[in-house]
Short mmCIF file of C-alpha atoms in Angstrom, two decimals:
data_model
loop_
_atom_site.label_atom_id
_atom_site.label_comp_id
_atom_site.label_asym_id
_atom_site.label_seq_id
_atom_site.Cartn_x
_atom_site.Cartn_y
_atom_site.Cartn_z
CA UNK A 4 -9.53 26.65 7.24
CA UNK A 5 -9.28 24.26 10.17
CA UNK A 6 -12.34 22.06 10.75
CA UNK A 7 -12.09 21.90 14.55
CA UNK A 8 -15.25 19.79 14.93
CA UNK A 9 -13.79 17.13 12.63
CA UNK A 10 -10.42 17.34 14.40
CA UNK A 11 -11.93 16.93 17.88
CA UNK A 12 -13.93 13.97 16.58
CA UNK A 13 -10.70 12.35 15.37
CA UNK A 14 -9.19 12.77 18.83
CA UNK A 15 -12.24 11.36 20.63
CA UNK A 16 -12.41 8.24 18.48
CA UNK A 17 -8.92 7.18 19.54
CA UNK A 18 -10.71 5.87 22.65
CA UNK A 19 -14.36 6.00 21.60
CA UNK A 20 -14.50 4.71 18.01
CA UNK A 21 -18.28 4.37 18.24
CA UNK A 22 -18.41 8.20 18.29
CA UNK A 23 -16.87 8.47 14.82
CA UNK A 24 -18.78 10.86 12.60
CA UNK A 25 -19.56 10.32 8.93
CA UNK A 26 -16.16 11.46 7.66
CA UNK A 27 -14.33 9.22 10.13
CA UNK A 28 -16.63 6.20 10.12
CA UNK A 29 -14.84 2.86 10.23
CA UNK A 30 -15.19 0.69 7.11
CA UNK A 31 -14.11 -2.89 7.72
CA UNK A 32 -12.88 -5.42 5.18
CA UNK A 33 -15.93 -7.48 4.22
CA UNK A 34 -14.45 -10.16 1.96
CA UNK A 35 -13.08 -13.44 3.25
CA UNK A 36 -11.91 -15.03 0.00
CA UNK A 37 -10.60 -13.93 -3.36
CA UNK A 38 -13.56 -13.00 -5.61
CA UNK A 39 -13.85 -14.77 -8.93
CA UNK A 40 -16.17 -12.12 -10.34
CA UNK A 41 -17.19 -8.56 -9.58
CA UNK A 42 -19.49 -8.36 -6.57
CA UNK A 43 -19.59 -6.52 -3.27
CA UNK A 44 -17.00 -3.85 -2.54
CA UNK A 45 -13.97 -4.87 -0.50
CA UNK A 46 -14.84 -2.66 2.47
CA UNK A 47 -18.27 -2.32 4.06
CA UNK A 48 -19.19 1.19 2.94
CA UNK A 49 -22.82 1.04 4.06
CA UNK A 50 -22.24 3.87 6.56
CA UNK A 51 -21.34 6.13 3.61
CA UNK A 52 -24.92 5.90 2.34
CA UNK A 53 -26.08 8.02 5.30
CA UNK A 54 -24.71 11.28 3.89
CA UNK A 55 -25.32 14.04 6.48
CA UNK A 56 -25.00 17.16 4.34
CA UNK A 57 -26.93 18.75 1.50
CA UNK A 58 -27.87 17.14 -1.82
CA UNK A 59 -28.44 18.69 -5.21
CA UNK A 60 -31.88 18.58 -6.83
CA UNK A 61 -30.62 15.52 -8.73
CA UNK A 62 -29.82 13.58 -5.56
CA UNK A 63 -26.05 14.18 -5.66
CA UNK A 64 -24.24 14.84 -2.34
CA UNK A 65 -22.72 18.29 -2.08
CA UNK A 66 -19.43 18.93 -0.30
CA UNK A 67 -18.26 22.04 1.50
CA UNK A 68 -14.60 22.55 2.40
CA UNK A 69 -13.68 25.46 4.62
CA UNK A 70 -14.91 28.75 3.18
CA UNK A 71 -15.25 27.30 -0.30
CA UNK A 72 -18.80 26.93 -1.60
CA UNK A 73 -20.71 23.67 -2.01
CA UNK A 74 -19.35 21.59 -4.86
CA UNK A 75 -19.91 18.19 -6.41
CA UNK A 76 -16.73 16.40 -5.31
CA UNK A 77 -16.06 13.11 -7.15
CA UNK A 78 -14.57 11.23 -4.17
CA UNK A 79 -17.53 12.16 -1.96
CA UNK A 80 -19.97 11.17 -4.70
CA UNK A 81 -18.17 7.88 -5.39
CA UNK A 82 -18.08 6.93 -1.72
CA UNK A 83 -21.78 7.73 -1.36
CA UNK A 84 -22.47 5.54 -4.39
CA UNK A 85 -20.31 2.74 -2.98
CA UNK A 86 -22.27 3.07 0.26
CA UNK A 87 -25.48 2.52 -1.70
CA UNK A 88 -23.74 -0.41 -3.42
CA UNK A 89 -22.85 -1.96 -0.06
CA UNK A 90 -26.49 -1.74 1.01
CA UNK A 91 -27.50 -3.23 -2.33
CA UNK A 92 -25.08 -6.13 -1.81
CA UNK A 93 -26.64 -6.80 1.62
CA UNK A 94 -29.96 -7.18 -0.24
CA UNK A 95 -28.31 -9.61 -2.69
CA UNK A 96 -28.57 -6.94 -5.42
CA UNK A 97 -32.33 -7.34 -5.35
CA UNK A 98 -33.65 -3.94 -4.28
CA UNK A 99 -35.06 -1.96 -7.24
CA UNK A 100 -35.32 1.29 -5.29
CA UNK A 101 -31.70 1.15 -4.12
CA UNK A 102 -30.55 0.11 -7.58
CA UNK A 103 -32.29 3.11 -9.16
CA UNK A 104 -30.67 5.42 -6.61
CA UNK A 105 -27.25 3.85 -7.19
CA UNK A 106 -27.50 4.17 -10.98
CA UNK A 107 -28.69 7.77 -10.69
CA UNK A 108 -25.54 8.67 -8.75
CA UNK A 109 -23.40 6.67 -11.19
CA UNK A 110 -24.81 8.78 -14.02
CA UNK A 111 -23.08 11.78 -12.46
CA UNK A 112 -19.78 10.22 -13.58
CA UNK A 113 -21.17 9.82 -17.09
CA UNK A 114 -22.42 13.40 -17.30
CA UNK A 115 -19.42 15.06 -15.65
CA UNK A 116 -16.46 13.23 -17.17
CA UNK A 117 -13.71 15.38 -18.67
CA UNK A 118 -10.99 14.66 -21.18
CA UNK A 119 -7.60 13.67 -19.80
CA UNK A 120 -5.10 13.03 -22.58
CA UNK A 121 -6.98 10.49 -24.71
CA UNK A 122 -8.97 9.22 -21.75
CA UNK A 123 -11.40 10.32 -19.06
CA UNK A 124 -11.18 11.85 -15.60
CA UNK A 125 -13.03 13.71 -12.88
CA UNK A 126 -11.48 16.81 -11.37
CA UNK A 127 -11.52 17.99 -7.77
CA UNK A 128 -12.22 21.71 -7.49
CA UNK A 129 -10.81 22.41 -4.04
CA UNK A 130 -7.80 24.62 -3.33
CA UNK A 131 -4.93 23.23 -1.24
CA UNK A 132 -2.24 25.85 -1.94
CA UNK A 133 -0.07 24.68 0.98
CA UNK A 134 0.37 21.40 -0.93
CA UNK A 135 0.73 23.02 -4.33
CA UNK A 136 -2.75 21.87 -5.39
CA UNK A 137 -4.63 24.50 -7.34
CA UNK A 138 -8.12 23.61 -8.50
CA UNK A 139 -9.00 21.74 -10.57
CA UNK A 140 -6.83 18.64 -10.07
CA UNK A 141 -7.19 14.98 -10.92
CA UNK A 142 -6.93 12.27 -8.26
CA UNK A 143 -6.03 8.57 -8.37
CA UNK A 144 -8.47 8.01 -5.52
CA UNK A 145 -11.30 9.65 -7.49
CA UNK A 146 -10.35 7.69 -10.61
CA UNK A 147 -10.23 4.37 -8.76
CA UNK A 148 -13.44 4.86 -6.83
CA UNK A 149 -15.24 6.09 -9.96
CA UNK A 150 -14.12 2.91 -11.74
CA UNK A 151 -15.41 0.84 -8.81
CA UNK A 152 -18.79 2.55 -9.13
CA UNK A 153 -18.95 2.35 -12.93
CA UNK A 154 -17.99 -1.32 -13.12
CA UNK A 155 -20.74 -2.30 -10.69
CA UNK A 156 -23.24 -0.17 -12.58
CA UNK A 157 -22.17 -1.88 -15.82
CA UNK A 158 -22.75 -5.31 -14.30
CA UNK A 159 -26.09 -4.39 -12.72
CA UNK A 160 -27.55 -2.51 -15.69
CA UNK A 161 -25.87 -4.33 -18.61
CA UNK A 162 -25.19 -0.84 -20.01
CA UNK A 163 -21.90 -0.94 -21.96
CA UNK A 164 -21.44 2.83 -21.63
CA UNK A 165 -20.46 2.48 -17.97
CA UNK A 166 -17.82 -0.09 -18.87
CA UNK A 167 -16.43 2.06 -21.68
CA UNK A 168 -16.03 5.08 -19.40
CA UNK A 169 -14.35 2.91 -16.75
CA UNK A 170 -11.83 1.74 -19.36
CA UNK A 171 -11.19 5.32 -20.50
CA UNK A 172 -10.51 6.24 -16.84
CA UNK A 173 -7.35 4.09 -16.94
CA UNK A 174 -5.50 6.61 -19.10
CA UNK A 175 -4.39 8.99 -16.30
CA UNK A 176 -2.67 6.01 -14.62
CA UNK A 177 -0.28 5.92 -17.59
CA UNK A 178 1.01 9.49 -17.24
CA UNK A 179 3.21 11.23 -14.71
CA UNK A 180 1.85 14.10 -12.64
CA UNK A 181 4.10 16.56 -14.47
CA UNK A 182 2.40 15.48 -17.72
CA UNK A 183 -1.14 15.78 -16.37
CA UNK A 184 -1.49 12.23 -15.05
CA UNK A 185 -1.54 10.74 -11.54
CA UNK A 186 1.83 8.95 -11.26
CA UNK A 187 4.40 10.50 -8.92
CA UNK A 188 7.62 9.04 -7.51
CA UNK A 189 8.93 8.58 -3.99
CA UNK A 190 12.60 7.59 -4.01
CA UNK A 191 12.08 6.47 -7.64
CA UNK A 192 9.12 4.25 -6.63
CA UNK A 193 5.99 5.07 -8.67
CA UNK A 194 2.82 5.82 -6.73
CA UNK A 195 -0.73 6.60 -7.85
CA UNK A 196 -1.42 9.96 -6.22
CA UNK A 197 -4.63 10.81 -4.40
CA UNK A 198 -3.45 14.41 -4.38
CA UNK A 199 -0.91 14.97 -7.20
CA UNK A 200 1.23 17.74 -5.77
CA UNK A 201 3.93 19.06 -8.08
CA UNK A 202 6.39 20.34 -5.42
CA UNK A 203 6.90 16.82 -4.03
CA UNK A 204 5.17 13.47 -3.78
CA UNK A 205 2.37 13.17 -1.21
CA UNK A 206 1.74 9.41 -1.43
CA UNK A 207 -1.41 9.37 0.72
CA UNK A 208 -1.72 5.67 1.46
CA UNK A 209 -5.48 5.16 1.56
CA UNK A 210 -6.01 6.99 -1.74
CA UNK A 211 -3.33 4.87 -3.40
CA UNK A 212 -5.06 1.69 -2.24
CA UNK A 213 -8.54 2.87 -3.26
CA UNK A 214 -7.15 3.39 -6.76
CA UNK A 215 -5.88 -0.20 -6.75
CA UNK A 216 -9.34 -1.48 -5.80
CA UNK A 217 -10.77 0.26 -8.86
CA UNK A 218 -8.17 -1.26 -11.16
CA UNK A 219 -8.90 -4.72 -9.82
CA UNK A 220 -12.64 -4.16 -10.22
CA UNK A 221 -12.21 -3.48 -13.93
CA UNK A 222 -10.11 -6.63 -14.26
CA UNK A 223 -12.86 -8.64 -12.54
CA UNK A 224 -15.51 -7.13 -14.82
CA UNK A 225 -13.90 -7.87 -18.17
CA UNK A 226 -10.36 -9.26 -17.61
CA UNK A 227 -8.93 -5.97 -18.83
CA UNK A 228 -5.19 -6.55 -19.31
CA UNK A 229 -4.19 -2.91 -18.90
CA UNK A 230 -6.07 -2.64 -15.59
CA UNK A 231 -4.45 -5.85 -14.35
CA UNK A 232 -0.97 -4.64 -15.32
CA UNK A 233 -1.52 -1.27 -13.62
CA UNK A 234 -2.82 -3.07 -10.53
CA UNK A 235 0.22 -5.34 -10.34
CA UNK A 236 2.57 -2.40 -10.84
CA UNK A 237 0.82 -0.65 -7.97
CA UNK A 238 1.12 -3.67 -5.69
CA UNK A 239 4.83 -3.90 -6.47
CA UNK A 240 5.22 -0.24 -5.47
CA UNK A 241 3.10 -0.63 -2.36
CA UNK A 242 5.23 -3.49 -1.05
CA UNK A 243 8.33 -1.30 -1.42
CA UNK A 244 6.68 1.74 0.17
CA UNK A 245 5.06 0.20 3.24
CA UNK A 246 8.18 0.44 5.45
CA UNK A 247 8.08 4.23 5.05
CA UNK A 248 4.58 4.30 6.56
CA UNK A 249 5.49 2.22 9.61
CA UNK A 250 6.63 3.91 12.85
CA UNK A 251 6.91 0.50 14.59
CA UNK A 252 3.97 1.52 16.80
CA UNK A 253 1.64 3.49 14.46
CA UNK A 254 1.17 4.41 10.80
CA UNK A 255 2.21 7.43 8.78
CA UNK A 256 -0.56 9.33 6.97
CA UNK A 257 1.49 10.35 3.94
CA UNK A 258 5.06 10.80 2.76
CA UNK A 259 4.88 14.48 1.78
CA UNK A 260 6.97 15.64 4.73
CA UNK A 261 9.17 12.54 5.02
CA UNK A 262 11.22 11.90 7.15
CA UNK A 263 9.05 14.07 9.41
CA UNK A 264 6.32 11.92 10.96
CA UNK A 265 2.66 12.70 10.31
CA UNK A 266 0.57 10.47 12.56
CA UNK A 267 -2.61 8.92 11.20
CA UNK A 268 -5.87 9.51 13.01
CA UNK A 269 -7.27 6.41 14.70
CA UNK A 270 -9.94 5.78 12.05
CA UNK A 271 -7.48 6.37 9.23
CA UNK A 272 -5.08 3.86 10.81
CA UNK A 273 -7.93 1.33 11.00
CA UNK A 274 -8.93 2.11 7.40
CA UNK A 275 -5.52 1.38 5.90
CA UNK A 276 -5.24 -1.76 8.05
CA UNK A 277 -8.55 -3.00 6.65
CA UNK A 278 -7.49 -2.05 3.12
CA UNK A 279 -4.33 -4.12 3.48
CA UNK A 280 -6.38 -7.08 4.70
CA UNK A 281 -8.49 -6.86 1.55
CA UNK A 282 -5.48 -6.49 -0.73
CA UNK A 283 -3.87 -9.55 0.84
CA UNK A 284 -6.98 -11.57 0.02
CA UNK A 285 -6.86 -10.31 -3.57
CA UNK A 286 -3.14 -10.92 -4.11
CA UNK A 287 -1.88 -13.47 -1.58
CA UNK A 288 1.09 -11.13 -1.03
CA UNK A 289 2.35 -12.07 2.45
CA UNK A 290 3.97 -8.68 3.16
CA UNK A 291 0.56 -7.02 2.96
CA UNK A 292 -0.79 -9.49 5.50
CA UNK A 293 2.20 -8.95 7.77
CA UNK A 294 1.61 -5.20 7.88
CA UNK A 295 -2.15 -5.62 8.34
CA UNK A 296 -1.56 -7.86 11.36
CA UNK A 297 1.13 -5.58 12.78
CA UNK A 298 -0.96 -2.41 12.40
CA UNK A 299 -3.98 -4.19 13.84
CA UNK A 300 -1.93 -4.90 16.96
CA UNK A 301 -0.86 -1.26 17.17
CA UNK A 302 -4.48 -0.09 17.27
CA UNK A 303 -5.28 -2.54 20.08
CA UNK A 304 -2.35 -1.44 22.25
CA UNK A 305 -3.33 1.16 24.86
CA UNK A 306 0.23 2.46 25.07
CA UNK A 307 0.89 2.70 21.33
CA UNK A 308 -2.49 4.26 20.66
CA UNK A 309 -1.87 6.96 23.27
CA UNK A 310 1.63 7.70 22.01
CA UNK A 311 0.10 8.27 18.57
CA UNK A 312 -2.67 10.42 20.04
CA UNK A 313 -0.13 12.54 21.94
CA UNK A 314 1.88 13.18 18.79
CA UNK A 315 -1.26 13.79 16.75
CA UNK A 316 -2.44 16.48 19.17
CA UNK A 317 0.82 18.25 19.99
CA UNK A 318 3.16 17.78 17.04
CA UNK A 319 1.05 17.64 13.87
CA UNK A 320 1.08 21.22 12.62
CA UNK A 321 -1.43 20.58 9.84
CA UNK A 322 -4.66 19.00 10.98
CA UNK A 323 -6.90 18.91 7.91
CA UNK A 324 -6.08 15.44 6.39
#
């Protein structure tokens, strides 16, 4: 089912980014130096706290995709929680009402965790048959963002249960997609999959990076060696993969159809640029900074932006991502 309203919004924001709706809102890097301990999230997610759709009786955002009924989708829930966390950080983590709301949403991850191998995961119950994704499926993006939520809840509440579940959520990062995990391979390079398709690797860039943020958050919380190793492995892969996402004037959304080009929407292009800025601050890896600067220039070029828009409108035959 094509969401034409969302698609038209993506087109408009190429030139009018202030018109971006909730799903395409721009989240900028909000750290300026490498954190020594767990604190505010790496992107300003405060806009994600203004969820525009329905909520459950328990205060959990509900998500509707196409003709499929309202569901509790872990990525949507995690991003809403991170939005509350961003607002909480702006109040120096001194807002009891916001904290209660944040912890209530975090408890969804406690109450809805499922077994994955000998660990924990949260499954997405949306059908994407054209990508070989049949519900339910596990997602590196959901795992990483859930860890980011749980680690902050652990620090705020001093409740060890949140930390334990975050640690258990590392397990899917140790298994290949074919074995029920979230690791796929593009040209032998391992990637943490936002959408673990079995026909071929999708390698959606933003989801990969969100998973890395979660791994680093767990390291900051308790110096977890496994999380740090998984993070470093992911950075090593990312450095190798970035050239495949670069058109020399715009960014590629994913690698599923490679070498066919799938142009990022304007807000997605900005998102991955801001993610790379944050990762550079965390790692000091110069290649990440080089791509962030290069992609930032692309988005500010009238010509390059319009070339990308033209291709997005006329040559992208799938318009849902």
